[in-house]
PDB file of C-alpha atoms in Angstrom:
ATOM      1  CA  UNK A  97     112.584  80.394 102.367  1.00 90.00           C
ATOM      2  CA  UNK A  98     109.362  80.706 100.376  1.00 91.00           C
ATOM      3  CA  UNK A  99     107.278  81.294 102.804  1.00 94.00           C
ATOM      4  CA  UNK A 100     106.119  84.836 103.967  1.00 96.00           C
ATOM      5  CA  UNK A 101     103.865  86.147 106.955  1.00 96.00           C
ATOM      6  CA  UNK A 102     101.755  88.325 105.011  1.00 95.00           C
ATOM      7  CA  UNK A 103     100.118  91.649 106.500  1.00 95.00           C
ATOM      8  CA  UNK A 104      97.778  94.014 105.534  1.00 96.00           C
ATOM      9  CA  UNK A 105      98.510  97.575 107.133  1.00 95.00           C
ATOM     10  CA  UNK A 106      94.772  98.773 108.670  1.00 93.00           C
ATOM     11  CA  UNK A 107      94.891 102.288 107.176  1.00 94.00           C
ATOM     12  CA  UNK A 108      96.180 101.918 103.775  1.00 95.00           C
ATOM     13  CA  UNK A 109      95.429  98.481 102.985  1.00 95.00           C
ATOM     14  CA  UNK A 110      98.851  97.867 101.641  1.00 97.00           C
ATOM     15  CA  UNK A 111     100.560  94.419 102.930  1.00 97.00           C
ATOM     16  CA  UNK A 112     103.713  94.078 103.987  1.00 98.00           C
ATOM     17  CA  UNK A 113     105.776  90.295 103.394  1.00 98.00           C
ATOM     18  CA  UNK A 114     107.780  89.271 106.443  1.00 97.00           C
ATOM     19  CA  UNK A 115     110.376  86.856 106.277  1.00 96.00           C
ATOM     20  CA  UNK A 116     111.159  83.463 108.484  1.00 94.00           C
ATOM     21  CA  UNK A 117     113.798  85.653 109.473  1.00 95.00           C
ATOM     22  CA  UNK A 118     111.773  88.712 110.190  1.00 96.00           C
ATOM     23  CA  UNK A 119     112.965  90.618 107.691  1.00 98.00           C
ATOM     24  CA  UNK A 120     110.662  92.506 105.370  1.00 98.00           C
ATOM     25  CA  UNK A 121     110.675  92.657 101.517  1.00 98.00           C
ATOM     26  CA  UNK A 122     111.714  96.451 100.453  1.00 98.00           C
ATOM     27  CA  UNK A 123     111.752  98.408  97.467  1.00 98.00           C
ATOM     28  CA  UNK A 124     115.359  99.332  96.917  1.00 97.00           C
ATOM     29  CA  UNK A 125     117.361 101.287  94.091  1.00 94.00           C
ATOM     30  CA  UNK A 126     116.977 100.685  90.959  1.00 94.00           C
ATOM     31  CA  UNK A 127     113.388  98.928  91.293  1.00 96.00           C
ATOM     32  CA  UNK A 128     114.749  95.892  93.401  1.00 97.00           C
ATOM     33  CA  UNK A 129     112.928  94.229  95.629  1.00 97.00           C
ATOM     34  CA  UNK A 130     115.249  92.520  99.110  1.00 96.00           C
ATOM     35  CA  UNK A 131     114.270  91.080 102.119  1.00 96.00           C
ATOM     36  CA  UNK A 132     116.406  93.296 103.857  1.00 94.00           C
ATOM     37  CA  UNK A 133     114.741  95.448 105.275  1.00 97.00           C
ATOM     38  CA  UNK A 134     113.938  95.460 109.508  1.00 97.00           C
ATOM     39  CA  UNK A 135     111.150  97.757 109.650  1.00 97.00           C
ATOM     40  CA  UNK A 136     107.697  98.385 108.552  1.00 97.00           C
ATOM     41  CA  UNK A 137     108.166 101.577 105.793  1.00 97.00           C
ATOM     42  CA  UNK A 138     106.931 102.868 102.625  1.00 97.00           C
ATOM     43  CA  UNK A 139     108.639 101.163 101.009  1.00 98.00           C
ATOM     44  CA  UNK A 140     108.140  98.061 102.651  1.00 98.00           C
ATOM     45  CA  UNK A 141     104.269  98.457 101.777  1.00 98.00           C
ATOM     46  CA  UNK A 142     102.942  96.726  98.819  1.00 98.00           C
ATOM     47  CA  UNK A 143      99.316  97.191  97.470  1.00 98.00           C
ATOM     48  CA  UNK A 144      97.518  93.916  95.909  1.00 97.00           C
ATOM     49  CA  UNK A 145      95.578  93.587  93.257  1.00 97.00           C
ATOM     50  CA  UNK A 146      93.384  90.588  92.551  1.00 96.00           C
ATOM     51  CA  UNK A 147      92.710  88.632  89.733  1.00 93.00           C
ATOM     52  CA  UNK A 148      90.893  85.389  90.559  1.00 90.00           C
ATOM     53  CA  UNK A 149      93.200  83.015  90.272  1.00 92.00           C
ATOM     54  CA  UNK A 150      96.590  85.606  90.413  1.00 96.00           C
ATOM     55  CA  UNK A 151      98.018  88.457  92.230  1.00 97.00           C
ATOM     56  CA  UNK A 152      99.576  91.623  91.016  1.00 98.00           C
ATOM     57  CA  UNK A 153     102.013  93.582  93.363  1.00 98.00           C
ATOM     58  CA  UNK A 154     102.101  97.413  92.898  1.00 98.00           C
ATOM     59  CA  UNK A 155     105.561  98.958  94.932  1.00 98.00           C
ATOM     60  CA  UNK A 156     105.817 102.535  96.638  1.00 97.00           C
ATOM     61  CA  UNK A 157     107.486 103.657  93.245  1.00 98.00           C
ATOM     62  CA  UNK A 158     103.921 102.922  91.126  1.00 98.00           C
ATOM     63  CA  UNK A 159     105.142  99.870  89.354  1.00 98.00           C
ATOM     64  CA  UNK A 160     104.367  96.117  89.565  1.00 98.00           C
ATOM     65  CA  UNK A 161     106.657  93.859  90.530  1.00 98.00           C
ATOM     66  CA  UNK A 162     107.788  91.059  87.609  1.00 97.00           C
ATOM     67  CA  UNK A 163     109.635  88.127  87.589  1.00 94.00           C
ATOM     68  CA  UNK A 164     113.075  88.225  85.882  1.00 92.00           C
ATOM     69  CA  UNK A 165     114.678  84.821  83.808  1.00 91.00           C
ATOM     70  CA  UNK A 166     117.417  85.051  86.629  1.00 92.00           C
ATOM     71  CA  UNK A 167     114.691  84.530  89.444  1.00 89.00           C
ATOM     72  CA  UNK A 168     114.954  88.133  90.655  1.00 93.00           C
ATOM     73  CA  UNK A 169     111.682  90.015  91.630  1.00 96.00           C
ATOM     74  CA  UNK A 170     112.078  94.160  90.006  1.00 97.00           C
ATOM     75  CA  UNK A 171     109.465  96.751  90.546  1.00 98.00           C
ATOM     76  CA  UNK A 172     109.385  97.970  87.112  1.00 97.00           C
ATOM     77  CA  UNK A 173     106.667  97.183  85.092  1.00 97.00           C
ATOM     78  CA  UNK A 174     103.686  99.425  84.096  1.00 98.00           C
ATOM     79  CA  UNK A 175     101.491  97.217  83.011  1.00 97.00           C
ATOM     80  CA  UNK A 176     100.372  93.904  84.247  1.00 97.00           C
ATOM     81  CA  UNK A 177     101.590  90.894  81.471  1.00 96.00           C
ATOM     82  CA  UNK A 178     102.106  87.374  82.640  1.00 94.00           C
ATOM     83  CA  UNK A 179     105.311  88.161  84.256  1.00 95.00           C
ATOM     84  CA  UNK A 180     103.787  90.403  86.615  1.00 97.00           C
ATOM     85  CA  UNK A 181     101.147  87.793  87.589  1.00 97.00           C
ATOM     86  CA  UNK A 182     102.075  85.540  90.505  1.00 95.00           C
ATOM     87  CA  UNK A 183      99.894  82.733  92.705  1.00 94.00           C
ATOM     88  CA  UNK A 184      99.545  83.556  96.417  1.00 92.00           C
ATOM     89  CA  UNK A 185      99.028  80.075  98.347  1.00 92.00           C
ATOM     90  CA  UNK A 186      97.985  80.476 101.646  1.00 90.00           C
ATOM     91  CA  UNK A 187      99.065  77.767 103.639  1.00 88.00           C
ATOM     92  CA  UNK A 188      98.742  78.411 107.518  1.00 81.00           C
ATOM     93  CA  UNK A 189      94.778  78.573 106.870  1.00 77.00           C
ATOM     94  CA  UNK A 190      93.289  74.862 106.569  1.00 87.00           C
ATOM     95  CA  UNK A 191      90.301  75.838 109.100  1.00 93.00           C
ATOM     96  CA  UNK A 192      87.924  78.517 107.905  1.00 94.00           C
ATOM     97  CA  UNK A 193      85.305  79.968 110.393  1.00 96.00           C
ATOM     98  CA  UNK A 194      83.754  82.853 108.778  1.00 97.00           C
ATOM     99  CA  UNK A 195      81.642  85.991 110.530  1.00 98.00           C
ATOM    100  CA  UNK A 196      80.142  88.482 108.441  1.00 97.00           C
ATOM    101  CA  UNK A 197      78.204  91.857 109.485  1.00 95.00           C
ATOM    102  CA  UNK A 198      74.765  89.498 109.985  1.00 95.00           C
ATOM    103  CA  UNK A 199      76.603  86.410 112.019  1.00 97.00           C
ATOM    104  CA  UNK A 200      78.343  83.502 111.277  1.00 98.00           C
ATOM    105  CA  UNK A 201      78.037  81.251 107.906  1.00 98.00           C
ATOM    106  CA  UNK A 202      76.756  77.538 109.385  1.00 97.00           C
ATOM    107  CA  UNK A 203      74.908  75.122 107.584  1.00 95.00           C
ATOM    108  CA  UNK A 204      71.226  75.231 107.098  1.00 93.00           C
ATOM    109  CA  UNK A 205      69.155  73.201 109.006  1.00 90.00           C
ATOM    110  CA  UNK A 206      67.159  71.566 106.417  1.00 92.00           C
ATOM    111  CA  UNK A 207      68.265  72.417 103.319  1.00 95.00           C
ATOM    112  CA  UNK A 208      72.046  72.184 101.357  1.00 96.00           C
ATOM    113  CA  UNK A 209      72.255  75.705 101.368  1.00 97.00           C
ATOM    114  CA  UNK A 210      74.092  78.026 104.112  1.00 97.00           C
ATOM    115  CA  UNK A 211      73.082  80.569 106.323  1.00 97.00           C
ATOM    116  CA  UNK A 212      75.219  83.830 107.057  1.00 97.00           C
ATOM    117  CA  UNK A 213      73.730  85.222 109.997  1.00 96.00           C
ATOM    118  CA  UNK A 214      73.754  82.653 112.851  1.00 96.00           C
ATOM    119  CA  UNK A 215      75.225  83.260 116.552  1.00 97.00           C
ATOM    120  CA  UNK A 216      76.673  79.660 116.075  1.00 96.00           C
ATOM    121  CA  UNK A 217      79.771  79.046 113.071  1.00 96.00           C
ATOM    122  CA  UNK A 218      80.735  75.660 111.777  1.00 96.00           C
ATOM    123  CA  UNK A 219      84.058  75.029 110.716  1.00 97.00           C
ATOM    124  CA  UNK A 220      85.185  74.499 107.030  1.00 97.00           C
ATOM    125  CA  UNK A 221      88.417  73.125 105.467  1.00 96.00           C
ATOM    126  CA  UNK A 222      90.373  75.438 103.031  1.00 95.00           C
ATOM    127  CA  UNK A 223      92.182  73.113 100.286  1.00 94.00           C
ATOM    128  CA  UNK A 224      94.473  74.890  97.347  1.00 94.00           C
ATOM    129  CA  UNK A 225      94.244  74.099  94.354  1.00 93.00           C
ATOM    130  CA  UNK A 226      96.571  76.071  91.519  1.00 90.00           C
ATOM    131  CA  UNK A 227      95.451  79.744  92.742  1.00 91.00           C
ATOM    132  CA  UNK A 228      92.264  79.012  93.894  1.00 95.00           C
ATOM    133  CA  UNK A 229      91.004  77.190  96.809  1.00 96.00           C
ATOM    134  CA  UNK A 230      88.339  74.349  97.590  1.00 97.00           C
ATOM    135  CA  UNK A 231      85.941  74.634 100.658  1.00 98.00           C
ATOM    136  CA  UNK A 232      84.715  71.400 102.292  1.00 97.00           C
ATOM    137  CA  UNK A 233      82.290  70.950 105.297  1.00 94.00           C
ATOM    138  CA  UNK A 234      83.045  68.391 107.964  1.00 88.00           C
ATOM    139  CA  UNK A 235      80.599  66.553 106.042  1.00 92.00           C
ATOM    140  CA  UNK A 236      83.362  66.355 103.328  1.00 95.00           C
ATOM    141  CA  UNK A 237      81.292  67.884 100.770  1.00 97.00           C
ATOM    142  CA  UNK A 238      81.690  71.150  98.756  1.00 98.00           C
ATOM    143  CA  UNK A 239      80.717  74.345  98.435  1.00 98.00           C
ATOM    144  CA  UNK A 240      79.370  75.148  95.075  1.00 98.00           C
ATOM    145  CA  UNK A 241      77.044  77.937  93.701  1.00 98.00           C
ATOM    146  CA  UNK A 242      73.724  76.808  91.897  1.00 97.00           C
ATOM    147  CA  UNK A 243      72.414  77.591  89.465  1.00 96.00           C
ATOM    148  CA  UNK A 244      69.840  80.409  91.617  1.00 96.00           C
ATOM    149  CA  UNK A 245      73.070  81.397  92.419  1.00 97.00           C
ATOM    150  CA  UNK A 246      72.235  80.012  96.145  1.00 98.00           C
ATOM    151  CA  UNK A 247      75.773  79.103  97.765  1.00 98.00           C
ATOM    152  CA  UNK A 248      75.054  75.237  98.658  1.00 98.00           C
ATOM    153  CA  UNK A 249      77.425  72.828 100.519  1.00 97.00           C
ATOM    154  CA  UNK A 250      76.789  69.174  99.355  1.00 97.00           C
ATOM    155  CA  UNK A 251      78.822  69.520  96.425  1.00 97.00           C
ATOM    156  CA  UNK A 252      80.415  65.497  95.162  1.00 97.00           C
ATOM    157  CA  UNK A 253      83.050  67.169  92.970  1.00 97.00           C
ATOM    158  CA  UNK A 254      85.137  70.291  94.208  1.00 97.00           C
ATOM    159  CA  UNK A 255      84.748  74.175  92.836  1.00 98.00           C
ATOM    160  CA  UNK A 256      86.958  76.601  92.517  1.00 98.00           C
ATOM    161  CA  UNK A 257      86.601  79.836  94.832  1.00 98.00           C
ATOM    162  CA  UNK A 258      89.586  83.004  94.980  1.00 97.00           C
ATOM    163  CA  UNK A 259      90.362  84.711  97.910  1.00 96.00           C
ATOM    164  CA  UNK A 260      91.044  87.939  98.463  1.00 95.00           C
ATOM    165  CA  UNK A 261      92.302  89.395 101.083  1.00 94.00           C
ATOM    166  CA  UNK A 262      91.144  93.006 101.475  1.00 94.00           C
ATOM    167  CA  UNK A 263      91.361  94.917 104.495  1.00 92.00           C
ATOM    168  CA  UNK A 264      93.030  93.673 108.008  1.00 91.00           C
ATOM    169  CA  UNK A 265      91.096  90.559 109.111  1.00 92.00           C
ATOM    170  CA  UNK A 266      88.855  90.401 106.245  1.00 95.00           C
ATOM    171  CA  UNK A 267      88.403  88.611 103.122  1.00 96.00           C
ATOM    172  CA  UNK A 268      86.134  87.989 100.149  1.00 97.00           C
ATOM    173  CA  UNK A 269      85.013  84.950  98.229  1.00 98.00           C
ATOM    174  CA  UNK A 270      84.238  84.788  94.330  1.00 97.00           C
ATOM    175  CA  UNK A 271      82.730  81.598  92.933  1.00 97.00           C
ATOM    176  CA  UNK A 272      83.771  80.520  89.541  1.00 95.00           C
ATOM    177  CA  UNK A 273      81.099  83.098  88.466  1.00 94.00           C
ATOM    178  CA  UNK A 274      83.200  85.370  88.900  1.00 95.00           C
ATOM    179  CA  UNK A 275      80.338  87.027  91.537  1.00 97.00           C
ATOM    180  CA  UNK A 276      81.271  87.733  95.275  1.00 98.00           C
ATOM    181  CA  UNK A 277      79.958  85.472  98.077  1.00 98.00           C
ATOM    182  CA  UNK A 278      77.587  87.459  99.860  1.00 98.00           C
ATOM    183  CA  UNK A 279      74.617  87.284 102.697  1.00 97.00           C
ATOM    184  CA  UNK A 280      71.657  88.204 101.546  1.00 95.00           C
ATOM    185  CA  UNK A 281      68.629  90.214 103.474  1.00 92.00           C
ATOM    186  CA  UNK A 282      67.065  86.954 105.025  1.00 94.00           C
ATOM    187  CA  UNK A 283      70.335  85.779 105.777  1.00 95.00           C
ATOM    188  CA  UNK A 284      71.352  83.322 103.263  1.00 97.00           C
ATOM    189  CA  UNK A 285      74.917  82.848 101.835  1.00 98.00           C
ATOM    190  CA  UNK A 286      74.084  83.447  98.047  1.00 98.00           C
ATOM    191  CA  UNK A 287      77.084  83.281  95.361  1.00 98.00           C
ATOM    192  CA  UNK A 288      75.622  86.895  93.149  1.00 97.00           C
ATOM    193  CA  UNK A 289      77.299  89.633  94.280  1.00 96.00           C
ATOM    194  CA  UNK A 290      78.160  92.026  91.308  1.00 96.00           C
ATOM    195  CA  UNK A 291      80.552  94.268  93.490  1.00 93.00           C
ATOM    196  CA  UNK A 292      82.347  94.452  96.673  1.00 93.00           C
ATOM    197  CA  UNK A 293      80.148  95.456  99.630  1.00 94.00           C
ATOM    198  CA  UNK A 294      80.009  95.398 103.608  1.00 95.00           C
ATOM    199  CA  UNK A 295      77.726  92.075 102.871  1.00 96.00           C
ATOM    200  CA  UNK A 296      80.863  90.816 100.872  1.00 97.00           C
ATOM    201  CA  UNK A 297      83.236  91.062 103.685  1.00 97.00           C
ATOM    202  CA  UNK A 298      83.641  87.757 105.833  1.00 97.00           C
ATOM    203  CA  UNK A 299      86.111  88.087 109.251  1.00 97.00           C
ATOM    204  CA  UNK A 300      87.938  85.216 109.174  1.00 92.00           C
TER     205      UNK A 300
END
């Protein structure tokens, strides 16, 4: 029952939550939100703002969804408080291959760090962790971003990373920087990026 197939429309970017059932969550009168509704509408559309660790949900009437005392979910609010903020677990994800516009992210031969243009991918575990998410190699290290802000995988202790997911098929990464994972000219995974760009954008 709390568990929703979550997809993001290709034109507008807006997501739609499905239901075990198949239903869809709507906007109905009065601000409500219902899994009610069969098919894919405006008002079935929800647009997602990110905020490392949280989510914000912005309905077809302009206003963020917030959690009532009672449990109930109401597009109402204007502004984004704590009520408004809610943690997005993905859970059907525990195997992360990643291609970006340059290749695939894979180790590095002979260093800790990781490339992110290579024909060949390896594979990566995805572990939550309150809102944000841990990324392990099969060598069951982490991912961590030094201090060159180099993206480097033989990490002892975990550290934090947020999704986002952005556009159909594609997400990005932020270290605990704050600063988007991106690939770099020569092809190297580097934890710096200061906005979102094409080099930003991993298929996953």
């Amino acid at each position: 029952m709390e568990t929703f197939q979550m997809e993001i429309d290709k034109e507008t970017k807006k997501c739609t939550f499905r239901t075990s059932q198949g239903n869809y969550w709507a906007l109905v009168a009065h601000g409500g939100i219902q899994s009610t509704a069969t098919e894919v509408s405006a008002n079935t559309m929800f647009a997602v703002e990110w905020f490392g660790h949280k989510v914000a949900l912005k309905a077809n009437n302009g206003k963020y969804i917030c959690t009532k005392k009672n449990g109930q979910l109401l597009a109402v609010s204007d502004t984004i408080g704590e009520d408004e903020q809610l943690t997005l677990k993905l859970i059907n994800r525990p195997m992360l291959i990643l291609r970006g516009e340059n290749g695939f992210i894979c180790h590095h031969k002979n260093s800790n760090t990781l490339d992110a243009s290579r024909s060949i991918y390896d594979i990566f575990t995805l572990q939550h962790s309150n809102g944000a998410y841990h990324i392990k190699g099969v060598d069951g290290q982490f991912w961590y971003v030094n201090s060159a802000g180099l993206v480097c995988s033989d990490g002892e202790a975990p550290e934090d990373f947020t999704l986002e997911l952005l556009e159909h098929g594609r997400l990005a990464i932020r270290g605990k920087n704050g600063k988007y994972l991106r690939g770099d000219q020569g092809g190297t995974l580097k934890g710096d990026g200061l906005s979102l760009s094409s080099s930003a954008l991993w298929e996953y």
